[in-house]
């Protein structure tokens, strides 16, 4: 039996999302300055929100609906990040290989979030 997870930082989905967000942060350092308050800001915000919502979900796991709601928010932010990646590719700020790699990472993250939402009971805290 696995030891019980004590922090959102121990969640594999959080670790994957954090790593991807940091990769996006580094990637966007090379974006044009005119994108600073639009594409750069948006993709950084949405990628970081995936992690933030995972952390919030972990803290709300006493209540199934709140837990699933926050995971759903995290999934939506991951999908938004994929859209900004599409714009980054179309604007030629990133190449096909990086676009494909990051889209796959977010597909994997979304899959993990969907599986958690489909079976929330294993993640919930016991009610007192």
mmCIF file of C-alpha atoms in Angstrom:
data_model
loop_
_atom_site.group_PDB
_atom_site.id
_atom_site.type_symbol
_atom_site.label_atom_id
_atom_site.label_comp_id
_atom_site.label_asym_id
_atom_site.label_seq_id
_atom_site.Cartn_x
_atom_site.Cartn_y
_atom_site.Cartn_z
ATOM 1 C CA UNK A 1 0.000 0.000 0.000
ATOM 2 C CA UNK A 2 1.276 3.475 -0.914
ATOM 3 C CA UNK A 3 1.930 5.996 1.848
ATOM 4 C CA UNK A 4 -0.748 8.695 2.045
ATOM 5 C CA UNK A 5 0.037 11.894 0.162
ATOM 6 C CA UNK A 6 0.421 14.786 2.590
ATOM 7 C CA UNK A 7 0.892 17.719 0.210
ATOM 8 C CA UNK A 8 -0.266 18.794 -3.234
ATOM 9 C CA UNK A 9 3.431 18.909 -4.163
ATOM 10 C CA UNK A 10 3.491 15.112 -3.917
ATOM 11 C CA UNK A 11 0.775 14.722 -6.580
ATOM 12 C CA UNK A 12 2.247 13.507 -9.846
ATOM 13 C CA UNK A 13 -0.153 15.706 -11.831
ATOM 14 C CA UNK A 14 1.016 18.764 -9.883
ATOM 15 C CA UNK A 15 4.673 17.904 -10.507
ATOM 16 C CA UNK A 16 4.050 17.429 -14.236
ATOM 17 C CA UNK A 17 2.100 20.682 -14.481
ATOM 18 C CA UNK A 18 4.734 22.597 -12.525
ATOM 19 C CA UNK A 19 7.495 21.285 -14.780
ATOM 20 C CA UNK A 20 5.507 22.218 -17.893
ATOM 21 C CA UNK A 21 4.751 25.700 -16.514
ATOM 22 C CA UNK A 22 8.439 26.288 -15.882
ATOM 23 C CA UNK A 23 9.242 25.113 -19.403
ATOM 24 C CA UNK A 24 6.684 27.610 -20.721
ATOM 25 C CA UNK A 25 8.196 30.351 -18.563
ATOM 26 C CA UNK A 26 11.626 29.720 -20.060
ATOM 27 C CA UNK A 27 10.194 29.437 -23.579
ATOM 28 C CA UNK A 28 8.329 32.742 -23.344
ATOM 29 C CA UNK A 29 11.479 34.634 -22.385
ATOM 30 C CA UNK A 30 12.207 34.577 -26.118
ATOM 31 C CA UNK A 31 8.820 35.968 -27.177
ATOM 32 C CA UNK A 32 8.756 39.478 -28.659
ATOM 33 C CA UNK A 33 8.353 42.341 -26.196
ATOM 34 C CA UNK A 34 5.089 43.408 -27.862
ATOM 35 C CA UNK A 35 3.603 40.114 -26.601
ATOM 36 C CA UNK A 36 4.533 40.859 -22.970
ATOM 37 C CA UNK A 37 1.005 41.904 -21.920
ATOM 38 C CA UNK A 38 -0.874 39.524 -24.156
ATOM 39 C CA UNK A 39 0.336 36.097 -25.259
ATOM 40 C CA UNK A 40 3.286 35.875 -22.853
ATOM 41 C CA UNK A 41 1.169 36.909 -19.874
ATOM 42 C CA UNK A 42 -1.764 34.676 -20.845
ATOM 43 C CA UNK A 43 0.197 31.468 -21.391
ATOM 44 C CA UNK A 44 2.229 31.955 -18.226
ATOM 45 C CA UNK A 45 -0.929 32.662 -16.210
ATOM 46 C CA UNK A 46 -2.895 29.681 -17.533
ATOM 47 C CA UNK A 47 0.015 27.234 -17.152
ATOM 48 C CA UNK A 48 0.564 28.351 -13.554
ATOM 49 C CA UNK A 49 -3.151 28.136 -12.831
ATOM 50 C CA UNK A 50 -3.095 24.414 -13.600
ATOM 51 C CA UNK A 51 -0.781 23.985 -10.600
ATOM 52 C CA UNK A 52 -2.609 26.475 -8.392
ATOM 53 C CA UNK A 53 -5.942 24.759 -8.933
ATOM 54 C CA UNK A 54 -4.405 21.354 -8.187
ATOM 55 C CA UNK A 55 -3.163 22.761 -4.894
ATOM 56 C CA UNK A 56 -6.584 24.204 -4.096
ATOM 57 C CA UNK A 57 -8.295 20.924 -5.026
ATOM 58 C CA UNK A 58 -5.993 19.031 -2.675
ATOM 59 C CA UNK A 59 -7.004 21.343 0.193
ATOM 60 C CA UNK A 60 -10.701 20.952 -0.632
ATOM 61 C CA UNK A 61 -10.717 17.167 -0.731
ATOM 62 C CA UNK A 62 -12.949 16.908 2.329
ATOM 63 C CA UNK A 63 -15.860 17.766 0.005
ATOM 64 C CA UNK A 64 -16.217 15.841 -3.245
ATOM 65 C CA UNK A 65 -17.991 18.590 -5.193
ATOM 66 C CA UNK A 66 -15.401 21.235 -4.242
ATOM 67 C CA UNK A 67 -12.537 18.856 -5.024
ATOM 68 C CA UNK A 68 -13.921 17.954 -8.454
ATOM 69 C CA UNK A 69 -14.744 21.595 -9.203
ATOM 70 C CA UNK A 70 -11.148 22.690 -8.610
ATOM 71 C CA UNK A 71 -9.817 19.795 -10.682
ATOM 72 C CA UNK A 72 -12.206 20.868 -13.437
ATOM 73 C CA UNK A 73 -10.797 24.402 -13.217
ATOM 74 C CA UNK A 74 -7.318 22.935 -13.516
ATOM 75 C CA UNK A 75 -8.352 20.952 -16.600
ATOM 76 C CA UNK A 76 -9.814 24.099 -18.181
ATOM 77 C CA UNK A 77 -6.586 26.023 -17.557
ATOM 78 C CA UNK A 78 -4.580 23.197 -19.138
ATOM 79 C CA UNK A 79 -6.823 23.344 -22.212
ATOM 80 C CA UNK A 80 -6.414 27.126 -22.330
ATOM 81 C CA UNK A 81 -2.644 26.678 -22.204
ATOM 82 C CA UNK A 82 -2.891 24.383 -25.223
ATOM 83 C CA UNK A 83 -4.742 27.109 -27.118
ATOM 84 C CA UNK A 84 -2.013 29.646 -26.323
ATOM 85 C CA UNK A 85 0.518 27.091 -27.529
ATOM 86 C CA UNK A 86 -1.372 26.950 -30.830
ATOM 87 C CA UNK A 87 -1.149 30.742 -31.108
ATOM 88 C CA UNK A 88 2.561 30.597 -30.263
ATOM 89 C CA UNK A 89 3.100 28.151 -33.109
ATOM 90 C CA UNK A 90 0.995 30.121 -35.610
ATOM 91 C CA UNK A 91 2.865 33.315 -34.738
ATOM 92 C CA UNK A 92 6.109 31.356 -35.265
ATOM 93 C CA UNK A 93 7.395 31.985 -31.749
ATOM 94 C CA UNK A 94 7.934 28.242 -31.246
ATOM 95 C CA UNK A 95 8.714 25.414 -33.628
ATOM 96 C CA UNK A 96 6.629 22.328 -34.435
ATOM 97 C CA UNK A 97 8.698 20.050 -32.198
ATOM 98 C CA UNK A 98 8.311 22.185 -29.073
ATOM 99 C CA UNK A 99 4.618 22.746 -29.797
ATOM 100 C CA UNK A 100 4.032 19.012 -30.194
ATOM 101 C CA UNK A 101 6.010 18.182 -27.032
ATOM 102 C CA UNK A 102 4.157 20.696 -24.849
ATOM 103 C CA UNK A 103 0.738 19.788 -26.283
ATOM 104 C CA UNK A 104 1.448 16.133 -25.466
ATOM 105 C CA UNK A 105 2.508 17.046 -21.939
ATOM 106 C CA UNK A 106 -0.765 18.907 -21.427
ATOM 107 C CA UNK A 107 -2.781 16.051 -22.977
ATOM 108 C CA UNK A 108 -1.175 13.762 -20.385
ATOM 109 C CA UNK A 109 -1.891 16.245 -17.562
ATOM 110 C CA UNK A 110 -5.516 16.591 -18.696
ATOM 111 C CA UNK A 111 -5.847 12.800 -18.776
ATOM 112 C CA UNK A 112 -4.607 12.535 -15.197
ATOM 113 C CA UNK A 113 -7.006 15.264 -14.057
ATOM 114 C CA UNK A 114 -9.939 13.576 -15.792
ATOM 115 C CA UNK A 115 -9.067 10.259 -14.126
ATOM 116 C CA UNK A 116 -8.949 11.964 -10.722
ATOM 117 C CA UNK A 117 -12.342 13.585 -11.370
ATOM 118 C CA UNK A 118 -13.786 10.260 -12.539
ATOM 119 C CA UNK A 119 -12.762 8.549 -9.311
ATOM 120 C CA UNK A 120 -12.600 11.269 -6.638
ATOM 121 C CA UNK A 121 -13.386 9.025 -3.673
ATOM 122 C CA UNK A 122 -9.839 7.618 -3.520
ATOM 123 C CA UNK A 123 -8.540 11.181 -3.011
ATOM 124 C CA UNK A 124 -11.086 12.433 -0.472
ATOM 125 C CA UNK A 125 -10.437 12.811 3.235
ATOM 126 C CA UNK A 126 -12.683 10.876 5.604
ATOM 127 C CA UNK A 127 -15.626 12.906 6.918
ATOM 128 C CA UNK A 128 -15.631 13.457 10.654
#
